[in-house]
Tab-separated table of C-alpha atoms and ligand atoms in Angstrom:
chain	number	residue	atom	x	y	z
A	7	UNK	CA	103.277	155.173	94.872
A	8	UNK	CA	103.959	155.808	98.379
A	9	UNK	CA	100.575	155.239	99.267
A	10	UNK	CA	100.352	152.195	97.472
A	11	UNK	CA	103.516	151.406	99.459
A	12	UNK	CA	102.406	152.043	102.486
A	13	UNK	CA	98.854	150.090	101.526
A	14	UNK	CA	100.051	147.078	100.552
A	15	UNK	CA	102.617	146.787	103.601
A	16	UNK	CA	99.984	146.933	105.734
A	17	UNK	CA	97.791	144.303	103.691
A	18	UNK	CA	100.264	142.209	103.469
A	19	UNK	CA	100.882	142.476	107.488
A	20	UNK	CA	97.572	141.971	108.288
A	21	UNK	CA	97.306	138.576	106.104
A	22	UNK	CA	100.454	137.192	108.001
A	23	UNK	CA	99.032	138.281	111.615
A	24	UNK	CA	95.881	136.682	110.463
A	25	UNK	CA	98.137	133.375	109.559
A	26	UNK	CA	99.611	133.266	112.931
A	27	UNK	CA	96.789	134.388	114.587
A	28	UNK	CA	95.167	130.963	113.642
A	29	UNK	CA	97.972	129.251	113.906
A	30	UNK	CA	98.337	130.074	117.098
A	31	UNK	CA	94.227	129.541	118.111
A	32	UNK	CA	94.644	126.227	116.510
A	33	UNK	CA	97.919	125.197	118.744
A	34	UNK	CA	96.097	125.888	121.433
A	35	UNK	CA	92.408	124.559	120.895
A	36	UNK	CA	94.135	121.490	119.813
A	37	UNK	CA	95.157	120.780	123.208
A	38	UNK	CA	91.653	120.227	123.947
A	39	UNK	CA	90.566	118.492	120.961
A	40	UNK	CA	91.108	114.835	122.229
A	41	UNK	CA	89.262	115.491	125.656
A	42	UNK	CA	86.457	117.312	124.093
A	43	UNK	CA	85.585	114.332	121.369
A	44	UNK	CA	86.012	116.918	118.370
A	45	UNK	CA	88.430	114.447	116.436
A	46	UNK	CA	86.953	111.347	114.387
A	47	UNK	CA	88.324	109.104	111.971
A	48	UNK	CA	86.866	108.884	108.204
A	49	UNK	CA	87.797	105.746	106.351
A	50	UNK	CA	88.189	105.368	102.539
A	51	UNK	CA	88.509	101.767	101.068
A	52	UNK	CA	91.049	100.314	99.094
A	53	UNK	CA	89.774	98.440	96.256
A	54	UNK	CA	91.030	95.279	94.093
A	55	UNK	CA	91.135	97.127	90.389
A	56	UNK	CA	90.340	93.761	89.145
A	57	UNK	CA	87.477	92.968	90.718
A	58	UNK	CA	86.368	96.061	92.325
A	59	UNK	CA	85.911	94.841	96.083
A	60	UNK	CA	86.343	96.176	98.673
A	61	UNK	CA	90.085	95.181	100.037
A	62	UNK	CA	91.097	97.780	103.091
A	63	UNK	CA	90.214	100.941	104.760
A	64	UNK	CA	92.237	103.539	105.370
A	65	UNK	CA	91.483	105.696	108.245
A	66	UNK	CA	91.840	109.707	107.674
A	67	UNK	CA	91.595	111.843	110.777
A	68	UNK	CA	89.151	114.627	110.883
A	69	UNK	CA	89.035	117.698	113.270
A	70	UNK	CA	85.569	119.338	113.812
A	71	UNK	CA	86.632	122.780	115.412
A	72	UNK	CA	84.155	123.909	117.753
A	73	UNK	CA	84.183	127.929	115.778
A	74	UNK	CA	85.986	127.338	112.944
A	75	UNK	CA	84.567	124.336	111.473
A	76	UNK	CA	86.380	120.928	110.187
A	77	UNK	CA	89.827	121.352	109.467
A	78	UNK	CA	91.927	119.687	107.201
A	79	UNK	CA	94.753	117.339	108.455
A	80	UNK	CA	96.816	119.006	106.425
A	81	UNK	CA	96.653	122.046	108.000
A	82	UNK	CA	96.579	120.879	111.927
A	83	UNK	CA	98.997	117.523	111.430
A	84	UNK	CA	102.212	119.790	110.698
A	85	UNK	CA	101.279	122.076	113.683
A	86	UNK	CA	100.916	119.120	116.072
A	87	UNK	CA	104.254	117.476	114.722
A	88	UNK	CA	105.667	121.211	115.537
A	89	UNK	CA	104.577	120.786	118.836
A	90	UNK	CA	104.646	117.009	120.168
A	91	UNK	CA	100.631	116.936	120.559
A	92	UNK	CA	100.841	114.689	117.611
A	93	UNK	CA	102.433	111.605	120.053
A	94	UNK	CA	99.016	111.825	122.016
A	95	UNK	CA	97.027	112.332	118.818
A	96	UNK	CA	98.400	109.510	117.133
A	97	UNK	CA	97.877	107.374	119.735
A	98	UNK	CA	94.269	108.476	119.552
A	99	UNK	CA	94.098	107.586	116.068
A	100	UNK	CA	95.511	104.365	116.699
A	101	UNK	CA	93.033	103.577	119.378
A	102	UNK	CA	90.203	104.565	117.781
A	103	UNK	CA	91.289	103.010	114.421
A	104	UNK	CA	91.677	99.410	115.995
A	105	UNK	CA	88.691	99.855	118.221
A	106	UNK	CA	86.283	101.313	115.795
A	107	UNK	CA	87.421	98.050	112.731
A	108	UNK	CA	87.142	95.721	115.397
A	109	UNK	CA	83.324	96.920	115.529
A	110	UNK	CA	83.031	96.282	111.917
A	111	UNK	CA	84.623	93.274	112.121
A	112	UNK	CA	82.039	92.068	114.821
A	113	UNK	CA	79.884	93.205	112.333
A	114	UNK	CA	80.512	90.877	109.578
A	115	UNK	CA	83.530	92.410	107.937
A	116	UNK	CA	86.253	89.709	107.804
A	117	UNK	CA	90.125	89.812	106.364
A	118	UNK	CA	89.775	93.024	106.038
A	119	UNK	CA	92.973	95.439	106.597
A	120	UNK	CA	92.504	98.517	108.632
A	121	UNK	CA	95.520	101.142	107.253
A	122	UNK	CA	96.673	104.118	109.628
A	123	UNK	CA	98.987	106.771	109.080
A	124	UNK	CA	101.781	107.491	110.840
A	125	UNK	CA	103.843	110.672	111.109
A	126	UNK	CA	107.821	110.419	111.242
A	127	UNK	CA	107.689	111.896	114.562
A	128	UNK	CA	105.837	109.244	116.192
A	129	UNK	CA	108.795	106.955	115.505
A	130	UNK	CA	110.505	107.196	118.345
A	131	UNK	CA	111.867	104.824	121.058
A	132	UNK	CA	108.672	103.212	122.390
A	133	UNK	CA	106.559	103.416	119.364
A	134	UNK	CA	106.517	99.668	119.252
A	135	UNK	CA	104.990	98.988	122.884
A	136	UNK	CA	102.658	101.711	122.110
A	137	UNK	CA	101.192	99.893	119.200
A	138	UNK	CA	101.605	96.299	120.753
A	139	UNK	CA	99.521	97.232	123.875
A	140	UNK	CA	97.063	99.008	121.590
A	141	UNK	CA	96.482	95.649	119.430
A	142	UNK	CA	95.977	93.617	122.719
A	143	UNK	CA	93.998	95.952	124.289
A	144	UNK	CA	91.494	95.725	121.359
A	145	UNK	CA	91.461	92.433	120.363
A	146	UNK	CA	92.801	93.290	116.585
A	147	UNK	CA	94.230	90.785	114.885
A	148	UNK	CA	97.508	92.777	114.472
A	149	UNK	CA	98.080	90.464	110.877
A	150	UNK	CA	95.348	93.063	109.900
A	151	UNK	CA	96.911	96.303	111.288
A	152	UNK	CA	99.278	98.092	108.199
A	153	UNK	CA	100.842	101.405	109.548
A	154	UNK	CA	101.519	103.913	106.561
A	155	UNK	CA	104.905	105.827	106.785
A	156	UNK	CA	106.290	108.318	104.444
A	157	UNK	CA	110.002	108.002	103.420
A	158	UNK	CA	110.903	111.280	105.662
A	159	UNK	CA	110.762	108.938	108.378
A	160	UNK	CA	114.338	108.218	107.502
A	161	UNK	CA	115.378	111.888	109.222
A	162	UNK	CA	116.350	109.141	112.116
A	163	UNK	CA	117.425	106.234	110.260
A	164	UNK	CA	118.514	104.118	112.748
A	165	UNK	CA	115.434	104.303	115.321
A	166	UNK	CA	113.178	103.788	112.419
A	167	UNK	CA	114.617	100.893	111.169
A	168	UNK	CA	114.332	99.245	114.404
A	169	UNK	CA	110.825	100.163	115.183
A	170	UNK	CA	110.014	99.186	111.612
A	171	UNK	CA	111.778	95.395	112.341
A	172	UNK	CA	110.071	95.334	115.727
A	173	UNK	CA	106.436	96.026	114.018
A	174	UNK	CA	106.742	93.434	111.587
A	175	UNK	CA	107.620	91.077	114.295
A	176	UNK	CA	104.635	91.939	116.053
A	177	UNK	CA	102.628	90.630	112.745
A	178	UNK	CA	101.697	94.440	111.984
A	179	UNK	CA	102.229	95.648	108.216
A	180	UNK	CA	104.525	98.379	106.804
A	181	UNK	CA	103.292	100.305	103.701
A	182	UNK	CA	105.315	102.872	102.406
A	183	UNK	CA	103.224	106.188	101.535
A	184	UNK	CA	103.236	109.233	98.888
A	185	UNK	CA	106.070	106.680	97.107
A	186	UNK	CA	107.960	108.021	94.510
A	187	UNK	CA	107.655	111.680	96.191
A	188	UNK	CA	111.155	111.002	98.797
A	189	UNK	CA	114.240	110.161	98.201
A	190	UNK	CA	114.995	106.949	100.044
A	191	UNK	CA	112.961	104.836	98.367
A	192	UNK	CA	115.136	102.455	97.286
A	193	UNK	CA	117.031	101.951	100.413
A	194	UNK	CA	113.861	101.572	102.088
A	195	UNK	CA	112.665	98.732	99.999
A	196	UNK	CA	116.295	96.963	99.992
A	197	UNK	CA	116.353	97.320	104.154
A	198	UNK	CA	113.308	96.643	105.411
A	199	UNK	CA	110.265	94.136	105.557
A	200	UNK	CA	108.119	96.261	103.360
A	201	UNK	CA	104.453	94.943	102.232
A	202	UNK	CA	103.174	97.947	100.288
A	203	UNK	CA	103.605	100.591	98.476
A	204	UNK	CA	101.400	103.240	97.789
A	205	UNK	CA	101.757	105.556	94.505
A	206	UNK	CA	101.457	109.255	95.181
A	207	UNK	CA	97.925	110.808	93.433
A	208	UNK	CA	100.367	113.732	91.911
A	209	UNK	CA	101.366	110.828	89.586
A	210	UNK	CA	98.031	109.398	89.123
A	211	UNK	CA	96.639	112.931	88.475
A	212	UNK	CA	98.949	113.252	85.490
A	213	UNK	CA	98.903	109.835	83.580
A	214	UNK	CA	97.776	110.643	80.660
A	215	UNK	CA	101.053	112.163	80.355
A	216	UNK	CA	103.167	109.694	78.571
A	217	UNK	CA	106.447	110.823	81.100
A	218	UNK	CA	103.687	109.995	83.967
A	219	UNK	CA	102.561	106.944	82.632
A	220	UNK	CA	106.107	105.792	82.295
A	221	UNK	CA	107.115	106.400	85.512
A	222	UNK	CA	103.839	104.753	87.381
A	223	UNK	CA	104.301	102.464	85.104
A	224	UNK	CA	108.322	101.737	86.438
A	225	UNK	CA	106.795	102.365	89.716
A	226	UNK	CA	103.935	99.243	89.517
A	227	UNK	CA	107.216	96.825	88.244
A	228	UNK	CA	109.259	97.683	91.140
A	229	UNK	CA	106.123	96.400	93.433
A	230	UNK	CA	105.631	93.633	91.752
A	231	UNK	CA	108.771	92.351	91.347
A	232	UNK	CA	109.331	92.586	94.594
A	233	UNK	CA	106.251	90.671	95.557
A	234	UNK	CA	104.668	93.752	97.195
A	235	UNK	CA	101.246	95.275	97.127
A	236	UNK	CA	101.194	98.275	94.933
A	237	UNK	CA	98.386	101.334	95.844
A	238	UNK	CA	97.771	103.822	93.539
A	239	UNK	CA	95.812	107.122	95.214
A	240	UNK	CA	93.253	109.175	94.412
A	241	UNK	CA	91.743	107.497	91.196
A	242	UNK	CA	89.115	110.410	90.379
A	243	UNK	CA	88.680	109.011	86.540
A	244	UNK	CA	87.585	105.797	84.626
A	245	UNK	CA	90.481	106.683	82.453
A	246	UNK	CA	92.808	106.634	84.922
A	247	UNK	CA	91.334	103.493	86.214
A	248	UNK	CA	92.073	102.320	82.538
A	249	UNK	CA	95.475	102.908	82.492
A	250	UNK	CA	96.243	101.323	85.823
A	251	UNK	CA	94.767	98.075	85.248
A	252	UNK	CA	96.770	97.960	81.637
A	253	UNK	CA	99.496	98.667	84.245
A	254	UNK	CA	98.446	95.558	86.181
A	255	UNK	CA	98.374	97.606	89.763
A	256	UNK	CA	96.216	95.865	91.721
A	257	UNK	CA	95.399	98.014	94.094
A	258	UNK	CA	93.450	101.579	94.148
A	259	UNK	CA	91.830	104.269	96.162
A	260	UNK	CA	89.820	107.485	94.866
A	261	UNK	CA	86.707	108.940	94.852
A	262	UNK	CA	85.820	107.132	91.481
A	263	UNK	CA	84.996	104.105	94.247
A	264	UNK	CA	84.471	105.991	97.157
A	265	UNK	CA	84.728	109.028	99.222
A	266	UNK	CA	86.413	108.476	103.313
A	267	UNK	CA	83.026	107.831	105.704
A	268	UNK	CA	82.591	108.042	109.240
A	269	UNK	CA	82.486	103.848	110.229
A	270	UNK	CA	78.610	104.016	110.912
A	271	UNK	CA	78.028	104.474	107.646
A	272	UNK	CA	80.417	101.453	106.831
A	273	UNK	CA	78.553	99.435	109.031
A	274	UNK	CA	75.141	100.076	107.856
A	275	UNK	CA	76.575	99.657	104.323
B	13	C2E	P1	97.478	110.761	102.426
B	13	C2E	O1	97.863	109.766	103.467
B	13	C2E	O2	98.256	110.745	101.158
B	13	C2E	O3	95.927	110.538	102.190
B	13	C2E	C1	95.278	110.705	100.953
B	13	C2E	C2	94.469	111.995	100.911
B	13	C2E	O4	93.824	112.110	99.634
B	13	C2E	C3	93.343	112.097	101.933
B	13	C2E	O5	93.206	113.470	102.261
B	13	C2E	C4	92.132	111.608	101.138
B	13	C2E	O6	90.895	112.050	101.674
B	13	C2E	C5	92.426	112.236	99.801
B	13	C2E	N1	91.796	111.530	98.670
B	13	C2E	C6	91.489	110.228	98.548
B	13	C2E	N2	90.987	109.960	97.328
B	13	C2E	C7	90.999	111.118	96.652
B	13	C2E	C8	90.611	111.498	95.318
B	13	C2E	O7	90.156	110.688	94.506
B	13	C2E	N3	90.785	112.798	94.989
B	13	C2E	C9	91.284	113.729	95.854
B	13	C2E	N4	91.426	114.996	95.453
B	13	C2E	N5	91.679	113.416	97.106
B	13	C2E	C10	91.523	112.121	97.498
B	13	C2E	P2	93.019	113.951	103.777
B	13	C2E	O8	92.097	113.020	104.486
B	13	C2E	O9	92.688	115.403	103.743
B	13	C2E	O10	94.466	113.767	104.397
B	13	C2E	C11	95.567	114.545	103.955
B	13	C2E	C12	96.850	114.014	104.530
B	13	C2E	O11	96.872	114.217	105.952
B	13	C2E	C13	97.053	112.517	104.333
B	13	C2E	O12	97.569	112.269	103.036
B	13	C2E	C14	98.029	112.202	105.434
B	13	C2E	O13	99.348	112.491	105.047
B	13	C2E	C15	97.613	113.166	106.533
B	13	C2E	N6	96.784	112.440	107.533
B	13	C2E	C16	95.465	112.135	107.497
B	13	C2E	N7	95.103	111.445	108.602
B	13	C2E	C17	96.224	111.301	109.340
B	13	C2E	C18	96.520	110.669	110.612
B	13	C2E	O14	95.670	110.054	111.282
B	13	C2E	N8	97.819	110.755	111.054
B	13	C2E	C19	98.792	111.394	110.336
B	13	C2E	N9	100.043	111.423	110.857
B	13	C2E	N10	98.553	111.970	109.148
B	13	C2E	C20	97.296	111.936	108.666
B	14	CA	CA1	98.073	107.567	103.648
B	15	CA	CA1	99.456	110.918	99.180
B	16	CA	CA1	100.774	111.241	103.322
């Protein structure tokens, strides 16, 4: 027993040395990542239910590691928020974003809304010249710019509220993401110039449980009667699909449509 102690202590201190081992590579080579063109942006669109066209993209940021391969943002986003590297990355993404629709645009793409996420920690004092001069300095139509922020963005209530009022002054849209998973929700639609919402795929994933259902379902009626646009992420089946449109959301994303692309491949499509 001692020796299966004494085993599994060690095991169990290698995996967390391995854990911060990485952790710490990745802080690091992160620093680099910008300069060294290793991050791209992946779009997914956001479709009509209805109809099935094409009505948005959303643009997902992707880190190709130069040893370790791509890495998820859901690994390296929390470790840049840690840090503060995430103000310069976000910016990035912004850039690139509004740069890289404006090329599809120019390619024949009209009306189309370009959606970027935003981490609570970007909204700070500032935030709003940062995205004004990045609109003018592309040319985007900022009507067709709609920043996604999570309701933990209300950690600093009073900041965000004002960046959020100066951003829809600018013309730029607000859609509220992973709905349903914070606890602010309410205040958040009561307070603030909202446009959309987007319904968290947890609760899509489960709707053919009839608590689910119920509770997208409450979800959808809140949108709607507030005269906002209502998301619902990662549609995988047609039966989820189904049960949406019964719902009358209007809006969807998922792999059932499509999977994110690089914005070549939107382009040549
Ligand atoms: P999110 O904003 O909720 O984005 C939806 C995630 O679900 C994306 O994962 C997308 O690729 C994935 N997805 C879409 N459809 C389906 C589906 O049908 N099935 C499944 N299983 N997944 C689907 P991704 O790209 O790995 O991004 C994960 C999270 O990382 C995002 O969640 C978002 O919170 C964050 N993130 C991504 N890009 C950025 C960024 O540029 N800035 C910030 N701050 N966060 C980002
Ligand atoms: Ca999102
Ligand atoms: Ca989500
Ligand atoms: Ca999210």
């Amino acid at each position: 027993a001692k020796v299966l102690g004494k085993n599994r202590y060690y095991f169990f201190d290698e995996n967390l040395n391995d854990m911060l081992m990485r952790r710490m590579q990745l802080e690091i080579d992160l620093e680099k990542s910008i300069a060294e063109n290793q991050l791209f942006l992946v779009y997914q669109p956001i479709h009509c239910l209805d109809t099935g066209k094409r009505r948005g993209l959303e643009a997902l940021l992707r880190w190709k590691h130069p040893t370790l391969g791509l890495i998820s943002p859901a690994e390296f986003i929390p470790i840049a928020e840690d840090t503060g590297q995430i103000h310069a990355i976000g910016e990035w993404v912004m850039r690139t974003a509004c740069a890289e629709i404006k090329q599809l645009q120019e390619n024949g793409m009209t009306g189309s809304l370009i959606a970027v996420n935003v981490s609570s920690k970007q909204m700070e004092e500032g935030f709003v010249t940062i995205v004004k001069e990045i609109v003018e300095e592309t040319g985007l139509d900022p009507t067709c710019l709609e920043l996604e922020i999570t309701e933990s963005m209300m950690q600093n209530v009073d900041t965000s509220m004002q960046i959020i009022h100066g951003l829809h002054e600018l013309g730029v849209k607000i859609a509220i993401d992973d709905f349903g998973t914070g606890y602010s929700s309410f205040y958040l639609l009561r307070d603030l110039p909202i446009d959309t919402i987007k319904i968290d795929k947890a609760f899509i994933d489960e709707i053919d449980n009839e608590k689910s259902l119920l509770i997208v379902k409450t979800m959808i009626d809140i949108g709607l009667n507030l005269d906002l646009r209502v998301v619902s992420e990662g549609i995988e089946h047609e039966w989820q699909l189904e049960a949406l449109k019964e719902l009358d959301c209007d809006l969807g994303q998922g792999y059932l449509f499509d999977k994110p692309m690089p914005i070549d491949e939107w382009i040549k499509k």
